[in-house]
C-alpha positions as MATLAB code, in Angstrom:
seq = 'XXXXXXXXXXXXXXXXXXXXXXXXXXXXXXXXXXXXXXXXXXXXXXXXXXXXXXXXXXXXXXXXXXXXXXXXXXXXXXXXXXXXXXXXXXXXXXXXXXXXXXXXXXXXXXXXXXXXXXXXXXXXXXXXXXXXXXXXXXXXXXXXXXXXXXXXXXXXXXXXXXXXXXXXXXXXXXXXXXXXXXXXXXXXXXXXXXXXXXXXXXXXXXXXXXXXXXXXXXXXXXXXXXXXXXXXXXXXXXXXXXXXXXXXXXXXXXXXXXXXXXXXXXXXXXXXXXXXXXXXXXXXXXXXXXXXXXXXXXXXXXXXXXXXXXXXXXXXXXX';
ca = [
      95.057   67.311  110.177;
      91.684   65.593  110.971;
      89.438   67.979  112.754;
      88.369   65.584  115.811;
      92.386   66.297  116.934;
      91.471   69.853  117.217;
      88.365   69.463  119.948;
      90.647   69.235  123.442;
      89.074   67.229  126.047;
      89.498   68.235  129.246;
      89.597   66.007  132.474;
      87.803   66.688  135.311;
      90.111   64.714  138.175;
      87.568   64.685  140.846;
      84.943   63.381  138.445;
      86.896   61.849  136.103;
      84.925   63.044  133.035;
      85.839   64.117  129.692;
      84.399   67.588  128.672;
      84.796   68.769  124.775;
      85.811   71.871  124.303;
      85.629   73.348  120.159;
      87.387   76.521  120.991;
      90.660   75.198  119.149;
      88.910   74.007  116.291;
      87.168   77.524  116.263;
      90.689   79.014  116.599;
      92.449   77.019  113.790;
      89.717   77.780  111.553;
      89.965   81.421  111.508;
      93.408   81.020  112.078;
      93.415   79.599  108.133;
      90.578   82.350  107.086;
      92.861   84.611  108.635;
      95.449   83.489  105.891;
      93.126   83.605  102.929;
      92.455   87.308  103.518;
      95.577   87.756  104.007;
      96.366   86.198  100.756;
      93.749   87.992   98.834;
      95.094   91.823  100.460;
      98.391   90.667   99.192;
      96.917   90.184   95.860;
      95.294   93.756   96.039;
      98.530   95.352   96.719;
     100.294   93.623   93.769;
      97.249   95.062   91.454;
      97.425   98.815   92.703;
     101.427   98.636   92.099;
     100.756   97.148   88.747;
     101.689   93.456   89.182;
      98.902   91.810   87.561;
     100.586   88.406   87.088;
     101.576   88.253   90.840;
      97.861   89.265   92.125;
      96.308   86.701   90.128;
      98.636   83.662   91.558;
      97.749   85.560   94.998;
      94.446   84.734   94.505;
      94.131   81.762   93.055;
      96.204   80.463   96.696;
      93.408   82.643   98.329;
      90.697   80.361   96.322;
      92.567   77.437   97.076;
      92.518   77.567  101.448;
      88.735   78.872  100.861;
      88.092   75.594   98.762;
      89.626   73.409  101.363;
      87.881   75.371  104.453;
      84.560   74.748  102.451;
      84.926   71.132  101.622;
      87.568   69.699  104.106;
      87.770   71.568  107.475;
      84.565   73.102  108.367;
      82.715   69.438  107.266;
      84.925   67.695  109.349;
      83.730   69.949  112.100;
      80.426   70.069  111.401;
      80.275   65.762  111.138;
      81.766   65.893  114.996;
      78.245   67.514  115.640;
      79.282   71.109  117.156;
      77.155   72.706  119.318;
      77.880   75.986  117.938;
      75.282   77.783  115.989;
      75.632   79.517  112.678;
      74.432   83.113  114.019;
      77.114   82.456  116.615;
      80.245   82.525  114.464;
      81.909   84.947  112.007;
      80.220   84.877  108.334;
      83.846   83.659  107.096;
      83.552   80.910  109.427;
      80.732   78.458  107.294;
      80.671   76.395  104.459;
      78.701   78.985  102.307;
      80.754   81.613  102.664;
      83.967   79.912  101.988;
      82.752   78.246   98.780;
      81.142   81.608   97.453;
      84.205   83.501   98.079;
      86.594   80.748   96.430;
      84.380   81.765   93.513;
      85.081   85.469   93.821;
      88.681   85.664   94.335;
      89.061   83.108   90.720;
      86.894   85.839   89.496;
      89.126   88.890   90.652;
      92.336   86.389   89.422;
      90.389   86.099   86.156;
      90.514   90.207   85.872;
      94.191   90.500   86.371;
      94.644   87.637   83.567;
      92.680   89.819   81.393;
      94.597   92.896   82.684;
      97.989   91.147   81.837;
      96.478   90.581   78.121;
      95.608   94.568   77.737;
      99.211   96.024   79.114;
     101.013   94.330   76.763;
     102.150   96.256   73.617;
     100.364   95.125   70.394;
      96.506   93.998   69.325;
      95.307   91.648   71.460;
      93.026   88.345   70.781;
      90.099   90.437   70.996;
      87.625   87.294   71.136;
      90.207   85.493   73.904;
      89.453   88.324   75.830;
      85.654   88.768   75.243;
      85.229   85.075   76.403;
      87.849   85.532   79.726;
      85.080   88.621   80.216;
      82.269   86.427   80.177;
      83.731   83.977   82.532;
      84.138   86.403   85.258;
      80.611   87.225   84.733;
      79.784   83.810   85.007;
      81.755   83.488   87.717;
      80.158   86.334   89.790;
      76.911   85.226   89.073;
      77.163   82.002   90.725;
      79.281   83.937   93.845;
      76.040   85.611   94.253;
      73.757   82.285   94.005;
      75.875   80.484   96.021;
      75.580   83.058   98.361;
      72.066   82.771   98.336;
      71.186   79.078   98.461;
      74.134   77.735  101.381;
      74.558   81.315  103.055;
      71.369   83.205  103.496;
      71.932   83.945  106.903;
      75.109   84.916  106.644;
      74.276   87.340  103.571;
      72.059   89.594  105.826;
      75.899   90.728  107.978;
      77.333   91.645  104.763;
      76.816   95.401  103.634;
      75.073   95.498  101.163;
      77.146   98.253   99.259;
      79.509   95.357   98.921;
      76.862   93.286   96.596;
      76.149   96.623   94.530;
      79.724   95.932   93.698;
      79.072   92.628   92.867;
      76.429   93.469   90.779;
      78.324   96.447   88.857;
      80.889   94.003   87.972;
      78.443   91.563   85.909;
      77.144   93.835   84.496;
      80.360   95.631   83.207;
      81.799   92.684   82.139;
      78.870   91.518   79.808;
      79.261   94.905   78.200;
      82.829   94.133   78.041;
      82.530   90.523   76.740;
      80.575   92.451   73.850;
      82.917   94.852   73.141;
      85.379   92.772   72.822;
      83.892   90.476   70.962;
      82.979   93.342   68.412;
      86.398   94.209   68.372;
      87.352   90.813   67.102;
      84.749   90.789   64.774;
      86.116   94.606   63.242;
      89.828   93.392   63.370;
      88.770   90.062   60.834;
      87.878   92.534   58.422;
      84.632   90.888   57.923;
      81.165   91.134   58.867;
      81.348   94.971   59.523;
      77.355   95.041   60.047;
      78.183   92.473   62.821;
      80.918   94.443   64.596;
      78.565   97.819   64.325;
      75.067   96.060   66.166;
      77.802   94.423   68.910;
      78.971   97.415   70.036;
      75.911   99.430   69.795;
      74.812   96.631   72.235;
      77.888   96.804   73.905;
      76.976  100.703   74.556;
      73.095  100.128   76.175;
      74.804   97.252   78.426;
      76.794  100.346   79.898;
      73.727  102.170   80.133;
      72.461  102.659   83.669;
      69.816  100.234   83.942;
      65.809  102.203   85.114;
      65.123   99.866   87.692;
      66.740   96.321   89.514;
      65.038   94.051   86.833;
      66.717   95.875   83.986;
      69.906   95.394   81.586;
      72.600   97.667   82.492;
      74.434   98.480   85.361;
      73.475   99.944   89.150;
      72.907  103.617   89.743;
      75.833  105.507   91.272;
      74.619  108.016   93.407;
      76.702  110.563   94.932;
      77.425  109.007   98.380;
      77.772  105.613   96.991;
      81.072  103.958   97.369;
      81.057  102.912   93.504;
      81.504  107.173   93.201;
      85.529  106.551   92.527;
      84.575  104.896   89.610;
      82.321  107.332   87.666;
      85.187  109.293   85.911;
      86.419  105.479   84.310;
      82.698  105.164   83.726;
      81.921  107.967   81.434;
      85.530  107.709   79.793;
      84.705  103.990   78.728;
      81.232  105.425   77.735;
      83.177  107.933   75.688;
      85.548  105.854   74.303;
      82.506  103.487   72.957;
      80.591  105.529   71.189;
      83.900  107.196   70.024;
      84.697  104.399   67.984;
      81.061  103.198   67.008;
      80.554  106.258   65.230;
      84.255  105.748   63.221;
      82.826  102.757   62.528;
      79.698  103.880   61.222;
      81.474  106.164   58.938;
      83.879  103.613   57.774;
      80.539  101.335   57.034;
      78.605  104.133   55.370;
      81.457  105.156   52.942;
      83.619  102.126   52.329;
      81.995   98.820   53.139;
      78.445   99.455   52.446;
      77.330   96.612   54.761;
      74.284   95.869   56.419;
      73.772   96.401   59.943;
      71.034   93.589   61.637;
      68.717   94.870   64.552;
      70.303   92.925   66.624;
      73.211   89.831   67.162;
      72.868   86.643   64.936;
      72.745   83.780   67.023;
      75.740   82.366   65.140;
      77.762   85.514   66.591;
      76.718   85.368   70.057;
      79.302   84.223   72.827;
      77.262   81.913   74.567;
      80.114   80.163   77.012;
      82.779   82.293   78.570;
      85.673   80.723   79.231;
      87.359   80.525   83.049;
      90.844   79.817   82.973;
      91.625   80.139   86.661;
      91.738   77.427   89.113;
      92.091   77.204   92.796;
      95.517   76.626   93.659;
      95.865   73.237   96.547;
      96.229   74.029  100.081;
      96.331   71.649  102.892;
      97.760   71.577  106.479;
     100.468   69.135  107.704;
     100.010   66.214  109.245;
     101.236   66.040  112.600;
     101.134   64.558  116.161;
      98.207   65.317  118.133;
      99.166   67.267  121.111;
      97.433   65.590  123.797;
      95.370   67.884  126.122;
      94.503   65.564  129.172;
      96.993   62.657  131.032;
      96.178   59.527  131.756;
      95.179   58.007  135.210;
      98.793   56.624  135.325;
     100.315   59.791  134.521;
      97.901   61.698  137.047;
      99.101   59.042  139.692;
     101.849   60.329  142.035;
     105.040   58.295  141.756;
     108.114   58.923  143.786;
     110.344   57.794  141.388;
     109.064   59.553  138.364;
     109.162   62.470  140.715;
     113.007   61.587  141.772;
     114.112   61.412  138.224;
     111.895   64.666  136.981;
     113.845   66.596  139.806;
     117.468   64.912  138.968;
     116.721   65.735  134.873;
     116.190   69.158  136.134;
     118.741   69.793  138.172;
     121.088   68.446  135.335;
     120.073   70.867  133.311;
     120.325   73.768  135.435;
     123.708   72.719  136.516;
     124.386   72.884  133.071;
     123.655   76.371  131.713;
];
């Protein structure tokens, strides 16, 4: 549905002038927001009761209206030359907004993919799953550029707890993406020395970072809304340095091999790897509804009258 159907013009009939009116493009357009967040809380409720697959095809539909809000509705709009201003309209209502969060919710879909791997019964591809770690990393990271280059203004209405978040989650998932990938390394019984200098990485990228320029991740504090994550926190912690130091022993009494300072570049993940894609959303094509009648129809007639009255009294005659 082309946007310029959506502006109504209204008819003045002692003036005979046409006024525009955007209120029903307004309306339609949060009207389809509307249904992306809808989509995504959908998707949330399928994760807490343990549906993984369904939340991530949830939210790859959620990406898929944001993509077409940020490149095919709210352009159209904007190229009819609306008077409305930015600071005017709802943050999910701009180009920005929509395009960053079509890159957040392939990012969450990209979790419960990884999710789906981990559930199942049996050793995982441990390097698959370092890379699909990465890519949400990647992912977030340009959610939070895009954020800041096409929706500054909109940025400052956001709370800012919300970005913490944001910024929690990169950082986890690099940690992860080296875990991972040290796990992969352990499980090709090879390159022990490799595996041991990963995850000891792996462990200071979990870390909480000393100040904003720093690796590792955010600060909780106690009132902070990342709180309901601490106990996962220091069990993952745990659970790291747990098996580094099995490792360690395993190295310093079986294997005898040499640890590096740090990660060859040959062992690095340098590309993650994003396997989600916005599913395609568009709206039907229909009639426009017209919102004004013409000088003929605005004419008074007596025999369009005659037969208006004689339809209707058919059909009341009739029920």
């Amino acid at each position: 549905m082309s946007a310029y159907f959506l502006i109504g013009h209204l008819v003045s009939k002692r003036a005979k002038k046409f006024i525009k009116s955007e209120a029903l493009m307004f309306e339609m357009i949060m009207v389809i927001v509307c249904q992306a967040l809808g989509t995504a809380g959908a998707a949330s409720d399928a994760c807490i009761a343990g549906d993984f697959p369904g939340a991530g095809r949830e939210l790859k539909k959620a990406a898929g209206i944001m993509k077409f809000l940020a490149e095919d509705q709210l352009p159209k709009w904007i190229s009819r030359g609306t008077n409305v201003e930015d600071k005017e309209l709802p943050v999910e209502a701009s180009v920005g907004i929509c395009d960053s969060f079509k890159t957040l919710f392939l990012a969450v879909g990209q979790q419960m993919a990884i999710a789906t791997v981990l559930v199942k019964p049996g050793i995982p591809n441990y390097t698959l799953v370092a890379k699909l770690c990465l890519g949400v990393a990647e992912n977030l990271e340009t959610f939070v550029n895009t954020i800041r280059s096409k929706a500054a203004l909109q940025k400052e209405k956001i709370d800012p707890n919300f970005f913490t978040l944001i910024t929690f989650q990169i950082g986890l998932h690099n940690a992860l993406c080296l875990y991972f990938g040290a796990r992969g390394i352990w499980e090709g019984k090879d390159k022990y020395g490799i595996a041991i200098v990963m995850l000891s990485e792996a462990i200071a990228a979990m870390a909480t970072r000393r100040n904003v320029t720093s690796k590792g991740l955010p600060e909780i504090s106690s009132k902070s809304p990342l709180k309901a994550l601490s106990d996962d926190l220091t069990d993952m912690r745990a659970h790291m340095a747990l098996v580094l130091r099995e490792w360690e022993k395993d190295n310093s009494m079986v294997y005898f091999e040499a640890v590096p300072r740090s990660i060859p570049e040959e062992y690095k993940i340098k590309k993650g790897l994003m396997m989600m894609k916005p599913d395609e959303f568009s709206l039907e094509d229909v009639e426009p509804l017209a919102l004004s009648l013409s000088e003929e129809a605005m004419t008074p007639n007596e025999d369009s009258d005659r037969a208006l009255a004689e339809e209707l009294q058919k059909r009341w005659n009739t029920e």
